Amino acid sequence: MKRLGACLAALLLGVAFLAGCGDSSPTKTITVFAASSLTEVMAELSTRYQQTHRGMTVQAAFGGSQDLVAQLKDGKSADVLVTADLPTMDEAAKLVGSRRTIAHNSMTIAVAPGNPKHIQGLADLADPRLSVVLGAPSTPSGRYALQVFAKAGVTVAPKWEEIDVRSVLARVRTGEADAGIVYITDLKSAGAAASSVPIPAAQNITAAYPAAVLDRSGHKSQARTFVAWLTSPEAVAILTKYGFTPP
């Protein structure tokens, strides 16, 4: 009764919160290591999840998929890992449980606004007069770029190789590079700062984004619930809004 009286008094005085009043269950935080191409969409996914799952906080850290795996192998703590391809998730096989593909993506050619170099397709990127930037071969975007070049029968010598796809996009946005291979979702994030030259479906790939719970997670139950939610209709609608396609 004393506790109830104190809570009522606090409410009458306009106090928003008094220790011990209301729901006293502690907030749980799950940390998500996510590929850099998920930066904007994961922010909205995290916000929505927190709104619909009381007492949960989602903290996301972004980077190149291979760099995130390297950090985990070095002892960094996280609850969920989301990479931009399956091979990189395979590199973390000893650190994670079962994985679930939460979204798909594909590639496009990023160029300066208005396409001033008049790039028509992948074959044009073989022109040595063009400054081309790609993801390094060890990155998902770099591997995907090599796959689309192989499908097109094109050999490209990039001027730069970056550690993540957002660094590839940055080279194009700043005008340092004439063109780069990025995910189609990256072009949505660039807005008017970059234009896109589509890659035909026959030359393109399907990028898969697997998510998995870390074996050493301190919140496995909550992490599993979050990963499962990422394929819910609510989450799929958000992913679709940013240009991803359902698994």
Short mmCIF file of C-alpha atoms in Angstrom, two decimals:
data_model
loop_
_atom_site.label_atom_id
_atom_site.label_comp_id
_atom_site.label_asym_id
_atom_site.label_seq_id
_atom_site.Cartn_x
_atom_site.Cartn_y
_atom_site.Cartn_z
CA MET A 1 0.00 0.00 0.00
CA LYS A 2 2.83 2.40 0.82
CA ARG A 3 4.38 1.75 -2.62
CA LEU A 4 1.02 2.29 -4.36
CA GLY A 5 0.50 5.52 -2.42
CA ALA A 6 3.93 6.79 -3.40
CA CYS A 7 3.26 6.02 -7.05
CA LEU A 8 -0.09 7.86 -6.95
CA ALA A 9 1.56 10.83 -5.29
CA ALA A 10 4.23 10.90 -7.97
CA LEU A 11 1.58 10.92 -10.69
CA LEU A 12 -0.34 13.74 -8.99
CA LEU A 13 2.84 15.81 -8.81
CA GLY A 14 3.46 15.27 -12.52
CA VAL A 15 6.49 13.03 -12.00
CA ALA A 16 6.95 10.85 -15.08
CA PHE A 17 8.66 7.98 -13.31
CA LEU A 18 9.35 6.92 -9.76
CA ALA A 19 11.68 4.01 -9.03
CA GLY A 20 9.62 0.96 -8.23
CA CYS A 21 6.44 2.25 -9.88
CA GLY A 22 4.86 0.60 -12.89
CA ASP A 23 6.59 -2.15 -14.86
CA SER A 24 9.83 -2.85 -13.03
CA SER A 25 11.10 -5.50 -15.48
CA PRO A 26 14.56 -4.52 -16.77
CA THR A 27 15.07 -3.46 -20.36
CA LYS A 28 17.01 -6.00 -22.40
CA THR A 29 19.39 -4.87 -25.12
CA ILE A 30 20.41 -7.00 -28.09
CA THR A 31 23.37 -5.96 -30.22
CA VAL A 32 23.12 -6.56 -33.97
CA PHE A 33 26.20 -6.63 -36.22
CA ALA A 34 24.83 -5.83 -39.69
CA ALA A 35 26.26 -5.35 -43.18
CA SER A 36 26.72 -1.67 -44.11
CA SER A 37 24.16 -1.93 -46.93
CA LEU A 38 21.52 -2.41 -44.21
CA THR A 39 22.30 0.88 -42.43
CA GLU A 40 19.09 2.80 -43.12
CA VAL A 41 16.64 -0.11 -43.14
CA MET A 42 18.01 -1.64 -39.93
CA ALA A 43 17.57 1.68 -38.15
CA GLU A 44 13.87 1.66 -39.00
CA LEU A 45 13.52 -2.05 -38.26
CA SER A 46 15.09 -1.53 -34.83
CA THR A 47 12.80 1.40 -34.05
CA ARG A 48 9.69 -0.51 -35.08
CA TYR A 49 10.75 -3.59 -33.12
CA GLN A 50 11.26 -1.53 -29.97
CA GLN A 51 7.83 0.03 -30.41
CA THR A 52 6.11 -3.34 -30.65
CA HIS A 53 8.25 -5.29 -28.16
CA ARG A 54 8.12 -3.51 -24.83
CA GLY A 55 11.28 -3.67 -22.76
CA MET A 56 13.55 -4.40 -25.75
CA THR A 57 16.31 -2.20 -27.13
CA VAL A 58 18.15 -2.98 -30.36
CA GLN A 59 21.64 -1.57 -30.86
CA ALA A 60 23.04 -1.97 -34.37
CA ALA A 61 26.67 -1.71 -35.48
CA PHE A 62 27.46 -1.58 -39.20
CA GLY A 63 30.47 -2.43 -41.35
CA GLY A 64 31.75 -4.66 -44.09
CA SER A 65 30.44 -8.19 -43.49
CA GLN A 66 33.92 -9.69 -43.48
CA ASP A 67 35.12 -7.05 -40.99
CA LEU A 68 32.22 -7.78 -38.64
CA VAL A 69 33.07 -11.49 -38.68
CA ALA A 70 36.72 -10.68 -38.00
CA GLN A 71 35.70 -8.57 -34.99
CA LEU A 72 33.60 -11.42 -33.63
CA LYS A 73 36.46 -13.85 -34.06
CA ASP A 74 38.63 -11.41 -32.10
CA GLY A 75 36.22 -11.54 -29.19
CA LYS A 76 33.78 -8.69 -29.81
CA SER A 77 30.36 -9.25 -28.27
CA ALA A 78 27.08 -9.28 -30.22
CA ASP A 79 23.80 -11.15 -30.20
CA VAL A 80 22.88 -11.23 -33.90
CA LEU A 81 24.94 -11.21 -37.09
CA VAL A 82 23.49 -10.22 -40.48
CA THR A 83 25.83 -10.48 -43.47
CA ALA A 84 25.36 -9.53 -47.13
CA ASP A 85 26.17 -12.98 -48.47
CA LEU A 86 26.23 -16.64 -47.49
CA PRO A 87 30.00 -17.24 -47.85
CA THR A 88 30.75 -14.59 -45.21
CA MET A 89 28.23 -16.14 -42.85
CA ASP A 90 29.94 -19.49 -43.51
CA GLU A 91 33.16 -17.91 -42.21
CA ALA A 92 31.37 -17.38 -38.91
CA ALA A 93 29.99 -20.94 -38.83
CA LYS A 94 31.76 -21.78 -35.55
CA LEU A 95 30.30 -18.67 -33.88
CA VAL A 96 26.62 -18.89 -34.84
CA GLY A 97 23.69 -21.25 -34.83
CA SER A 98 21.28 -21.82 -37.69
CA ARG A 99 20.84 -18.93 -40.10
CA ARG A 100 17.74 -17.49 -41.75
CA THR A 101 17.72 -15.47 -44.98
CA ILE A 102 15.82 -12.25 -44.26
CA ALA A 103 16.06 -10.43 -47.62
CA HIS A 104 17.43 -10.42 -51.15
CA ASN A 105 19.11 -7.69 -53.18
CA SER A 106 20.79 -7.22 -56.56
CA MET A 107 23.48 -5.06 -58.12
CA THR A 108 23.59 -1.91 -60.24
CA ILE A 109 26.18 0.46 -61.68
CA ALA A 110 26.46 3.68 -59.68
CA VAL A 111 27.51 6.74 -61.67
CA ALA A 112 27.58 10.50 -61.14
CA PRO A 113 24.23 12.32 -61.36
CA GLY A 114 23.07 12.44 -64.95
CA ASN A 115 25.62 9.81 -66.05
CA PRO A 116 28.11 12.33 -67.58
CA LYS A 117 30.38 9.54 -68.89
CA HIS A 118 27.44 8.04 -70.81
CA ILE A 119 28.02 4.57 -69.40
CA GLN A 120 25.63 2.11 -71.05
CA GLY A 121 26.43 -1.14 -69.26
CA LEU A 122 29.02 -3.47 -67.78
CA ALA A 123 31.10 -3.66 -70.97
CA ASP A 124 31.82 0.08 -70.74
CA LEU A 125 33.53 -0.42 -67.38
CA ALA A 126 36.40 -2.21 -69.15
CA ASP A 127 37.44 1.12 -70.70
CA PRO A 128 40.81 1.98 -69.10
CA ARG A 129 39.95 5.68 -69.30
CA LEU A 130 37.25 5.21 -66.68
CA SER A 131 37.98 5.24 -62.94
CA VAL A 132 36.07 2.27 -61.54
CA VAL A 133 35.68 1.37 -57.86
CA LEU A 134 34.63 -2.05 -56.56
CA GLY A 135 34.41 -3.84 -53.27
CA ALA A 136 37.54 -5.84 -52.49
CA PRO A 137 37.33 -9.51 -53.58
CA SER A 138 37.02 -10.52 -49.91
CA THR A 139 33.80 -8.49 -49.49
CA PRO A 140 30.31 -9.58 -50.50
CA SER A 141 29.85 -6.67 -52.91
CA GLY A 142 33.25 -7.42 -54.46
CA ARG A 143 32.38 -11.08 -54.94
CA TYR A 144 29.03 -10.16 -56.45
CA ALA A 145 30.73 -7.69 -58.83
CA LEU A 146 33.09 -10.41 -60.07
CA GLN A 147 30.09 -12.68 -60.66
CA VAL A 148 28.25 -10.11 -62.78
CA PHE A 149 31.41 -9.40 -64.79
CA ALA A 150 31.84 -13.12 -65.40
CA LYS A 151 28.23 -13.40 -66.60
CA ALA A 152 28.78 -10.46 -68.94
CA GLY A 153 32.15 -11.77 -70.17
CA VAL A 154 33.85 -8.53 -69.09
CA THR A 155 37.21 -7.98 -67.40
CA VAL A 156 37.48 -4.79 -65.35
CA ALA A 157 40.60 -3.38 -63.68
CA PRO A 158 39.34 -1.20 -60.79
CA LYS A 159 41.26 1.84 -59.66
CA TRP A 160 40.11 1.27 -56.07
CA GLU A 161 38.94 -1.72 -54.03
CA GLU A 162 37.04 -0.83 -50.87
CA ILE A 163 36.34 -2.69 -47.62
CA ASP A 164 32.56 -2.17 -47.79
CA VAL A 165 29.94 -1.16 -50.32
CA ARG A 166 29.22 2.23 -48.73
CA SER A 167 32.86 3.19 -49.35
CA VAL A 168 32.37 2.20 -52.99
CA LEU A 169 29.33 4.46 -53.19
CA ALA A 170 31.20 7.30 -51.46
CA ARG A 171 33.89 7.30 -54.18
CA VAL A 172 31.19 7.80 -56.81
CA ARG A 173 29.26 10.38 -54.80
CA THR A 174 32.34 12.53 -54.28
CA GLY A 175 33.34 12.34 -57.94
CA GLU A 176 36.57 10.44 -57.31
CA ALA A 177 35.30 7.46 -59.32
CA ASP A 178 33.35 7.45 -62.56
CA ALA A 179 31.47 4.27 -61.70
CA GLY A 180 31.12 1.53 -59.11
CA ILE A 181 29.15 -1.66 -58.55
CA VAL A 182 26.79 -1.35 -55.59
CA TYR A 183 23.50 -2.81 -54.39
CA ILE A 184 20.36 -1.29 -55.88
CA THR A 185 19.32 -0.35 -52.35
CA ASP A 186 22.44 1.80 -52.00
CA LEU A 187 21.24 3.99 -54.86
CA LYS A 188 18.04 4.66 -52.92
CA SER A 189 20.12 5.83 -49.95
CA ALA A 190 22.20 8.12 -52.20
CA GLY A 191 19.21 10.09 -53.42
CA ALA A 192 20.18 12.72 -56.01
CA ALA A 193 23.90 12.31 -55.27
CA ALA A 194 24.24 9.38 -57.70
CA SER A 195 22.50 7.84 -60.68
CA SER A 196 22.06 4.21 -61.68
CA VAL A 197 22.79 2.27 -64.85
CA PRO A 198 20.76 -0.96 -64.54
CA ILE A 199 22.39 -4.37 -64.97
CA PRO A 200 20.24 -6.73 -67.08
CA ALA A 201 18.68 -9.62 -65.15
CA ALA A 202 20.64 -12.16 -67.21
CA GLN A 203 23.91 -10.60 -66.01
CA ASN A 204 22.81 -9.80 -62.46
CA ILE A 205 22.90 -11.84 -59.26
CA THR A 206 20.65 -12.37 -56.26
CA ALA A 207 22.31 -11.26 -53.05
CA ALA A 208 21.15 -13.08 -49.92
CA TYR A 209 21.20 -11.61 -46.41
CA PRO A 210 21.41 -14.35 -43.78
CA ALA A 211 20.85 -13.58 -40.09
CA ALA A 212 21.98 -15.76 -37.19
CA VAL A 213 22.17 -15.69 -33.40
CA LEU A 214 25.66 -15.73 -31.91
CA ASP A 215 26.38 -18.80 -29.78
CA ARG A 216 27.86 -16.65 -27.02
CA SER A 217 24.94 -14.21 -26.96
CA GLY A 218 23.82 -13.35 -23.46
CA HIS A 219 20.23 -12.91 -24.68
CA LYS A 220 19.67 -15.88 -26.97
CA SER A 221 15.92 -16.09 -26.49
CA GLN A 222 15.43 -12.40 -27.29
CA ALA A 223 17.89 -12.60 -30.20
CA ARG A 224 16.03 -15.57 -31.72
CA THR A 225 12.75 -13.69 -31.42
CA PHE A 226 14.25 -10.68 -33.20
CA VAL A 227 15.67 -12.80 -36.05
CA ALA A 228 12.32 -14.54 -36.49
CA TRP A 229 10.55 -11.15 -36.55
CA LEU A 230 12.80 -9.98 -39.41
CA THR A 231 10.82 -12.22 -41.77
CA SER A 232 7.41 -11.16 -40.43
CA PRO A 233 5.00 -9.25 -42.71
CA GLU A 234 5.72 -6.08 -40.72
CA ALA A 235 9.48 -6.35 -41.22
CA VAL A 236 9.15 -7.43 -44.86
CA ALA A 237 7.11 -4.29 -45.56
CA ILE A 238 9.92 -2.13 -44.18
CA LEU A 239 12.60 -4.02 -46.10
CA THR A 240 10.56 -3.68 -49.30
CA LYS A 241 10.21 0.07 -48.72
CA TYR A 242 14.03 0.34 -48.90
CA GLY A 243 14.28 -1.71 -52.08
CA PHE A 244 15.00 -5.19 -50.69
CA THR A 245 12.99 -8.18 -51.85
CA PRO A 246 11.54 -10.93 -49.63
CA PRO A 247 13.51 -14.18 -49.20
#
